[in-house]
Amino acid sequence: MDIRYSVNQRDVKRYTTEELRREFLIETLFVPGDVTAVYSHVDRVITLGAMPEKTPVKLEKNIDTWKTLGSKFFLAGRELGVINIGGPGVVRADGTDYRLDRIEGLYLPMGTKDVEFLSEKTDNPAKFFMASAPAHRACPATLIPFDKAIHKDLARWRRRTPAPSTSSSIRTFWRRASFPWG
């Protein structure tokens, strides 16, 4: 796991482009058959990427949870948001399988012990983009299909109507109303 420490707000104003890239840019997030993680001490957020191929990949691969997080397992005191940006795949969490097509999301709560990722097709592997933050209570695991995400077209906020190639939208997966406890 790559660990990035906080930078001084006065010093960062004088950083060169190269220094800013070194401190904040995550260049390689998806490695075939592996899990990549970057721990930022700015907000204690861990950004992860998993790209399973022929065999399942465990969340804790390449992560010494005791040394890095001071816990016996990754989600002992953290929660995890997952969005699949690749081919169809499965997230197996404590024995329960959650199938995620492209651009579908999953919330896994604090206390989830065993997490692994699988691709359904080796020629089009799943790419699981993840963010993990400290948690203070466990909430239910929640699968968020694409049609349940909140879709916002950004064109209506622009002064002119954009060409189709420049139109964009935001899809919100992590909003209180998306969860049964919210």
CSV table of C-alpha atoms in Angstrom, one decimal:
chain,number,residue,atom,x,y,z
A,1,MET,CA,0.0,0.0,0.0
A,2,ASP,CA,1.3,3.4,-1.0
A,3,ILE,CA,1.0,5.8,2.0
A,4,ARG,CA,0.7,9.6,1.3
A,5,TYR,CA,1.2,11.9,4.3
A,6,SER,CA,-0.4,15.3,4.7
A,7,VAL,CA,1.3,18.3,3.1
A,8,ASN,CA,1.6,21.7,4.6
A,9,GLN,CA,-0.9,24.1,3.1
A,10,ARG,CA,1.7,26.9,2.9
A,11,ASP,CA,4.3,24.7,1.2
A,12,VAL,CA,1.9,23.2,-1.4
A,13,LYS,CA,1.3,26.6,-2.8
A,14,ARG,CA,4.9,26.6,-4.0
A,15,TYR,CA,4.9,23.1,-5.4
A,16,THR,CA,5.9,22.5,-9.0
A,17,THR,CA,3.6,20.5,-11.3
A,18,GLU,CA,5.9,17.5,-10.8
A,19,GLU,CA,5.7,17.8,-7.0
A,20,LEU,CA,1.9,18.1,-7.1
A,21,ARG,CA,1.6,15.0,-9.3
A,22,ARG,CA,3.9,13.1,-6.9
A,23,GLU,CA,1.9,14.0,-3.8
A,24,PHE,CA,-1.7,13.7,-5.2
A,25,LEU,CA,-1.9,11.8,-8.5
A,26,ILE,CA,-2.6,8.0,-8.5
A,27,GLU,CA,-1.1,6.9,-11.8
A,28,THR,CA,-1.7,3.1,-11.6
A,29,LEU,CA,-4.8,1.9,-9.9
A,30,PHE,CA,-5.7,-1.2,-11.9
A,31,VAL,CA,-3.2,-4.0,-12.2
A,32,PRO,CA,-4.4,-7.3,-13.7
A,33,GLY,CA,-4.8,-9.9,-11.0
A,34,ASP,CA,-4.0,-7.5,-8.2
A,35,VAL,CA,-5.3,-5.0,-5.7
A,36,THR,CA,-3.7,-1.5,-5.5
A,37,ALA,CA,-4.2,0.8,-2.5
A,38,VAL,CA,-3.2,4.4,-1.7
A,39,TYR,CA,-3.7,5.6,1.8
A,40,SER,CA,-4.0,9.4,2.1
A,41,HIS,CA,-3.5,10.8,5.5
A,42,VAL,CA,-5.3,14.0,4.4
A,43,ASP,CA,-8.7,12.6,5.2
A,44,ARG,CA,-7.7,9.0,6.2
A,45,VAL,CA,-9.2,7.8,2.9
A,46,ILE,CA,-7.9,4.7,1.2
A,47,THR,CA,-8.4,4.6,-2.6
A,48,LEU,CA,-8.3,1.1,-4.1
A,49,GLY,CA,-8.5,-0.6,-7.4
A,50,ALA,CA,-9.0,-4.4,-7.9
A,51,MET,CA,-8.8,-6.1,-11.3
A,52,PRO,CA,-9.4,-9.9,-10.9
A,53,GLU,CA,-8.7,-12.1,-13.9
A,54,LYS,CA,-8.8,-15.9,-13.7
A,55,THR,CA,-8.8,-16.2,-9.9
A,56,PRO,CA,-10.4,-14.3,-7.1
A,57,VAL,CA,-8.4,-11.4,-5.5
A,58,LYS,CA,-8.7,-10.7,-1.8
A,59,LEU,CA,-9.2,-7.1,-0.6
A,60,GLU,CA,-6.3,-7.4,1.8
A,61,LYS,CA,-3.8,-8.6,-0.9
A,62,ASN,CA,-0.6,-6.5,-0.5
A,63,ILE,CA,-2.0,-4.8,2.7
A,64,ASP,CA,-0.6,-5.4,6.2
A,65,THR,CA,-3.7,-4.3,8.1
A,66,TRP,CA,-2.1,-4.6,11.5
A,67,LYS,CA,0.9,-2.4,10.5
A,68,THR,CA,-1.0,0.1,8.4
A,69,LEU,CA,-4.4,0.3,10.1
A,70,GLY,CA,-3.8,-1.2,13.6
A,71,SER,CA,-6.6,-3.7,13.0
A,72,LYS,CA,-6.9,-7.5,12.4
A,73,PHE,CA,-8.8,-7.0,9.1
A,74,PHE,CA,-9.3,-4.1,6.7
A,75,LEU,CA,-13.0,-3.3,7.5
A,76,ALA,CA,-12.6,-3.6,11.3
A,77,GLY,CA,-13.1,0.1,11.7
A,78,ARG,CA,-13.7,1.3,8.1
A,79,GLU,CA,-16.5,1.1,5.5
A,80,LEU,CA,-16.0,0.6,1.7
A,81,GLY,CA,-17.7,1.9,-1.4
A,82,VAL,CA,-17.3,-0.1,-4.6
A,83,ILE,CA,-18.1,0.9,-8.2
A,84,ASN,CA,-17.4,-1.5,-11.0
A,85,ILE,CA,-16.1,0.3,-14.1
A,86,GLY,CA,-15.1,-2.8,-16.1
A,87,GLY,CA,-16.8,-6.0,-17.2
A,88,PRO,CA,-19.3,-7.9,-15.1
A,89,GLY,CA,-17.9,-9.1,-11.8
A,90,VAL,CA,-18.7,-10.4,-8.3
A,91,VAL,CA,-17.8,-9.0,-4.8
A,92,ARG,CA,-18.0,-11.8,-2.3
A,93,ALA,CA,-18.3,-10.4,1.3
A,94,ASP,CA,-18.5,-12.8,4.2
A,95,GLY,CA,-19.8,-15.5,1.9
A,96,THR,CA,-22.5,-13.4,0.2
A,97,ASP,CA,-22.1,-12.8,-3.5
A,98,TYR,CA,-23.0,-9.3,-5.0
A,99,ARG,CA,-23.0,-9.3,-8.8
A,100,LEU,CA,-22.0,-5.9,-10.2
A,101,ASP,CA,-22.4,-5.0,-13.9
A,102,ARG,CA,-20.6,-2.0,-15.3
A,103,ILE,CA,-21.3,1.2,-13.3
A,104,GLU,CA,-23.1,-0.5,-10.4
A,105,GLY,CA,-22.2,0.2,-6.8
A,106,LEU,CA,-21.9,-1.7,-3.5
A,107,TYR,CA,-21.6,-0.4,0.1
A,108,LEU,CA,-19.9,-2.7,2.5
A,109,PRO,CA,-20.0,-1.9,6.2
A,110,MET,CA,-17.6,-1.8,9.1
A,111,GLY,CA,-17.1,-5.4,10.4
A,112,THR,CA,-17.1,-7.2,7.1
A,113,LYS,CA,-14.2,-9.6,7.5
A,114,ASP,CA,-13.7,-11.5,4.2
A,115,VAL,CA,-13.9,-9.6,0.9
A,116,GLU,CA,-12.8,-10.9,-2.5
A,117,PHE,CA,-13.3,-9.9,-6.1
A,118,LEU,CA,-14.1,-12.0,-9.1
A,119,SER,CA,-14.4,-11.4,-12.8
A,120,GLU,CA,-17.1,-13.2,-14.8
A,121,LYS,CA,-15.1,-12.9,-18.1
A,122,THR,CA,-11.4,-13.1,-18.4
A,123,ASP,CA,-11.4,-11.3,-21.7
A,124,ASN,CA,-13.3,-8.3,-20.2
A,125,PRO,CA,-12.3,-8.3,-16.5
A,126,ALA,CA,-14.1,-6.3,-13.8
A,127,LYS,CA,-12.4,-3.2,-12.5
A,128,PHE,CA,-13.5,-2.4,-9.0
A,129,PHE,CA,-12.8,1.3,-8.0
A,130,MET,CA,-13.1,1.7,-4.2
A,131,ALA,CA,-12.9,4.2,-1.5
A,132,SER,CA,-12.7,3.4,2.2
A,133,ALA,CA,-13.1,5.8,5.1
A,134,PRO,CA,-13.2,5.4,8.9
A,135,ALA,CA,-16.6,4.3,10.2
A,136,HIS,CA,-18.3,4.7,13.5
A,137,ARG,CA,-21.2,2.3,13.2
A,138,ALA,CA,-22.1,-0.7,11.0
A,139,CYS,CA,-24.9,-0.2,8.5
A,140,PRO,CA,-26.3,-2.9,6.2
A,141,ALA,CA,-24.4,-4.0,3.1
A,142,THR,CA,-26.3,-2.4,0.1
A,143,LEU,CA,-26.1,-3.2,-3.6
A,144,ILE,CA,-26.9,-0.1,-5.7
A,145,PRO,CA,-27.9,-1.0,-9.3
A,146,PHE,CA,-27.3,1.6,-12.1
A,147,ASP,CA,-31.0,2.4,-12.4
A,148,LYS,CA,-31.2,3.3,-8.6
A,149,ALA,CA,-28.3,5.8,-8.8
A,150,ILE,CA,-29.2,9.4,-8.9
A,151,HIS,CA,-28.5,10.8,-12.4
A,152,LYS,CA,-28.0,14.5,-13.0
A,153,ASP,CA,-27.4,16.0,-16.4
A,154,LEU,CA,-24.9,18.8,-16.2
A,155,ALA,CA,-26.1,20.4,-19.5
A,156,ARG,CA,-28.9,22.3,-17.8
A,157,TRP,CA,-26.4,24.2,-15.7
A,158,ARG,CA,-24.4,25.4,-18.7
A,159,ARG,CA,-25.2,28.7,-20.4
A,160,ARG,CA,-25.3,27.1,-23.9
A,161,THR,CA,-26.5,23.7,-25.0
A,162,PRO,CA,-23.4,21.6,-25.5
A,163,ALA,CA,-22.7,19.4,-28.4
A,164,PRO,CA,-23.5,15.7,-27.7
A,165,SER,CA,-19.8,14.9,-27.5
A,166,THR,CA,-19.4,17.4,-24.6
A,167,SER,CA,-22.4,16.6,-22.6
A,168,SER,CA,-21.8,15.0,-19.2
A,169,SER,CA,-23.7,13.7,-16.3
A,170,ILE,CA,-23.1,12.8,-12.6
A,171,ARG,CA,-24.3,9.6,-11.1
A,172,THR,CA,-24.5,9.6,-7.3
A,173,PHE,CA,-24.3,6.2,-5.7
A,174,TRP,CA,-23.6,7.3,-2.1
A,175,ARG,CA,-26.5,9.4,-0.9
A,176,ARG,CA,-28.5,8.8,2.3
A,177,ALA,CA,-31.7,8.3,0.3
A,178,SER,CA,-30.1,5.4,-1.5
A,179,PHE,CA,-29.8,3.4,1.7
A,180,PRO,CA,-32.6,1.8,3.7
A,181,TRP,CA,-31.4,3.4,6.9
A,182,GLY,CA,-31.3,6.9,5.4
